[in-house]
CSV table of C-alpha atoms in Angstrom, one decimal:
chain,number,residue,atom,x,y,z
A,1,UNK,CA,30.5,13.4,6.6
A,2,UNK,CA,28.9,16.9,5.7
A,3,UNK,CA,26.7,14.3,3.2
A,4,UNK,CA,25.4,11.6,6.0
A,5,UNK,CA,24.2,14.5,8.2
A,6,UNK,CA,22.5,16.0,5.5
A,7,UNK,CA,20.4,12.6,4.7
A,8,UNK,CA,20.4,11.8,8.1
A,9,UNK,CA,18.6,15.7,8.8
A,10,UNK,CA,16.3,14.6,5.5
A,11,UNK,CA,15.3,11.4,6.3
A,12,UNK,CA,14.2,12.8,9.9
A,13,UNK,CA,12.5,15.9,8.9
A,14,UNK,CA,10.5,13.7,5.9
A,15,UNK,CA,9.4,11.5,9.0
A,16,UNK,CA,8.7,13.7,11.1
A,17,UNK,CA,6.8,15.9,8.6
A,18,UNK,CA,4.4,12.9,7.3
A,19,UNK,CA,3.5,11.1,10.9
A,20,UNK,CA,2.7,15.1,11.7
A,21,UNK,CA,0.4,15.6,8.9
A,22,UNK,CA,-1.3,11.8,9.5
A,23,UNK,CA,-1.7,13.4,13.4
A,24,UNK,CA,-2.7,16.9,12.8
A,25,UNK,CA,-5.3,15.2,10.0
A,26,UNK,CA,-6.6,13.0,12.8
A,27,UNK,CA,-6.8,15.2,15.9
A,28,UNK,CA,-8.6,17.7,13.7
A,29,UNK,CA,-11.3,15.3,12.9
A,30,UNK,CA,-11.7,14.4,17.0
A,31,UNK,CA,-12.4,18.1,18.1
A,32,UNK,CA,-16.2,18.3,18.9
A,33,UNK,CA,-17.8,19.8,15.7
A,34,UNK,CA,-15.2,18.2,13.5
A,35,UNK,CA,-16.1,14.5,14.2
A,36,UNK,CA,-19.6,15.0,13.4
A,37,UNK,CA,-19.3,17.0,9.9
A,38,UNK,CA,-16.7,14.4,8.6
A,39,UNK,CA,-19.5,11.3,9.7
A,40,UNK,CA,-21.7,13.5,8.0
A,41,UNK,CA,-19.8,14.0,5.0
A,42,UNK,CA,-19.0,10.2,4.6
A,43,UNK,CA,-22.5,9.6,5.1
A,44,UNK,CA,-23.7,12.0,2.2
A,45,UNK,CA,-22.4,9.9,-0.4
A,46,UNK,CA,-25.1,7.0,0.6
A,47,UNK,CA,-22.7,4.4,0.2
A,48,UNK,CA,-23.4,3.4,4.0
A,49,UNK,CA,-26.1,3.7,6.5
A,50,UNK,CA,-25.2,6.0,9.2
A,51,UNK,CA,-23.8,3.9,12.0
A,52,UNK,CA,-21.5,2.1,9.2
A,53,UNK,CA,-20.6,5.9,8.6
A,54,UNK,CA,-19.7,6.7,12.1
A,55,UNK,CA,-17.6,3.3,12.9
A,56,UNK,CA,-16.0,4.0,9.6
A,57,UNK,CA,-14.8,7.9,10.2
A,58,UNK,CA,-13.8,6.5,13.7
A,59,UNK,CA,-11.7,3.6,12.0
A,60,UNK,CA,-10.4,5.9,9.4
A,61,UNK,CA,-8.8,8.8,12.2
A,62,UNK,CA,-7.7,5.6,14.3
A,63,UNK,CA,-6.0,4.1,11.2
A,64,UNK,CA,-4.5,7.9,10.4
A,65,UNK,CA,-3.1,8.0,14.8
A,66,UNK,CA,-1.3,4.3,14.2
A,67,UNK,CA,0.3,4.9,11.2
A,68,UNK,CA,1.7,8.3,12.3
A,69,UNK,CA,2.8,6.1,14.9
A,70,UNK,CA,4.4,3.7,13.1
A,71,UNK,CA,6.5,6.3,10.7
A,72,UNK,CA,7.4,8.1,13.8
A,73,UNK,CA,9.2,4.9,15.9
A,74,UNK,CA,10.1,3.2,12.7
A,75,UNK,CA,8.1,-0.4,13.4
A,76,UNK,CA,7.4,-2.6,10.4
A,77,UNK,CA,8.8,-0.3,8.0
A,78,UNK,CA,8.1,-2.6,4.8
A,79,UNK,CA,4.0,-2.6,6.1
A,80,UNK,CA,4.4,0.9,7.3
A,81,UNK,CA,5.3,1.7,3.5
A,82,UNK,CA,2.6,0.1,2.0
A,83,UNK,CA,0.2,1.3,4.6
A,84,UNK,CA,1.1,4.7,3.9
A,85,UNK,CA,1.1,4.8,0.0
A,86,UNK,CA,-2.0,2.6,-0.1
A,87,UNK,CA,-4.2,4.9,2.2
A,88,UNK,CA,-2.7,8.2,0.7
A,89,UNK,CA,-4.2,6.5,-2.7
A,90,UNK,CA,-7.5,5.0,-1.2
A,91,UNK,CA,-8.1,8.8,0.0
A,92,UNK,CA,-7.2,10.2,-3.6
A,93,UNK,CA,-9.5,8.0,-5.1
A,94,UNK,CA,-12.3,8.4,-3.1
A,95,UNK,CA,-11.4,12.5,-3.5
A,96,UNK,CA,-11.3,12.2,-7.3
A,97,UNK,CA,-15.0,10.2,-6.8
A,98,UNK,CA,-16.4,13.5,-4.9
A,99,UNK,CA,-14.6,15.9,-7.7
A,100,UNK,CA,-16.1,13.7,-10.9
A,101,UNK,CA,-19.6,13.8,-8.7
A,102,UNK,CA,-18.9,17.8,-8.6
A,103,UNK,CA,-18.6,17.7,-5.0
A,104,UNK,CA,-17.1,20.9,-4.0
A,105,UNK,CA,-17.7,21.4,-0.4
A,106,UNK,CA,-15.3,20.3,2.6
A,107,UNK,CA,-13.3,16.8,2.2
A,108,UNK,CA,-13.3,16.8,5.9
A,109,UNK,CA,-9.4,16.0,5.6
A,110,UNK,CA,-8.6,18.6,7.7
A,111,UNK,CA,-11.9,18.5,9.9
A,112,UNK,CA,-13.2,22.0,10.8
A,113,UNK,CA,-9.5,23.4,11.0
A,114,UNK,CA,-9.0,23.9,7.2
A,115,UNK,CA,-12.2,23.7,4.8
A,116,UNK,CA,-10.5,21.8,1.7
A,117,UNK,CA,-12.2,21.3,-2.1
A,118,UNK,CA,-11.4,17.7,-2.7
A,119,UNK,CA,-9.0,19.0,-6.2
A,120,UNK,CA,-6.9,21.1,-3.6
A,121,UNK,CA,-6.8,17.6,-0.8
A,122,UNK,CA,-5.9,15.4,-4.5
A,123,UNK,CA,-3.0,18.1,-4.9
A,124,UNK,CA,-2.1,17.4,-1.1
A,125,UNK,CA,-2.4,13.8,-1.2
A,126,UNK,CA,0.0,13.8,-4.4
A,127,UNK,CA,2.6,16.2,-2.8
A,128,UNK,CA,2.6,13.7,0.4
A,129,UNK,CA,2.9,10.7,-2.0
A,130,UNK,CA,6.0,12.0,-3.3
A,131,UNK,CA,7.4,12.9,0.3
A,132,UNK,CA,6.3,9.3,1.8
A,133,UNK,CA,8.4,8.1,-1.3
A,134,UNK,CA,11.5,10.0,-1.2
A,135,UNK,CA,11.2,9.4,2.5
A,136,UNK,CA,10.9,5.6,2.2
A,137,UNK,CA,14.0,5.3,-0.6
A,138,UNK,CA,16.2,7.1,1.6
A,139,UNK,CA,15.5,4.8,4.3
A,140,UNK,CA,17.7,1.9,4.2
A,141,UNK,CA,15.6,-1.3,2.8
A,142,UNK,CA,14.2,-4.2,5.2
């Protein structure tokens, strides 16, 4: 009994703790200064013009709000998963892009909130793969 409640308290506090981290990531990003230094900072790379840059940081703190969402009421848990591992990696490969560059300033991960080097984001982005995985064994499967 002392065992369910303990994976039961897991399983919640995992959940919790990821959808939390997708939010906090997001709603950091929408204060005033933050949104314009992270369309800034996807712009710098040159990849895209700058009105692709804003729709993109837009679409990339949107997609961070609906999957928080989705961990948090538990819909489409099978898409959720891969959702959630697939954009933790996309991130971690465009960080290790701006760290082989020898970018060194602001990821922008965090917004204005918490200035982050893109090797300490990489370490974050690992540590949350591994949670988003233990979380998503320990949920029963589809």
């Amino acid at each position: 009994m002392e065992t369910l409640f303990g994976k039961r308290w897991l399983r919640w506090t995992l959940r919790v703790f990821i959808a939390a981290v997708f939010v906090l990531s997001a709603v950091s990003k929408m204060m005033p200064a933050g949104i314009d230094q992270f369309e800034l900072y996807v712009f710098s790379f040159g990849f895209f013009s700058l009105d692709c840059s804003y729709i993109l940081a837009r679409l990339c703190i949107g997609a961070e709000l609906v999957l928080a969402m989705l961990i948090l009421v538990g819909w489409y848990p099978r898409l959720t998963r891969l959702l959630t591992v697939g954009m933790l990696l996309l991130f971690s490969l465009f960080l290790c892009y701006a760290a082989l560059v020898g970018r060194d300033d602001s990821c922008q991960c965090f917004g204005q909130l918490s200035p982050m080097p893109p090797m300490l984001s990489l370490l974050k982005n690992a540590v949350l793969i591994v949670l988003a995985l233990l979380y998503f064994r320990a949920v029963s499967p589809d």
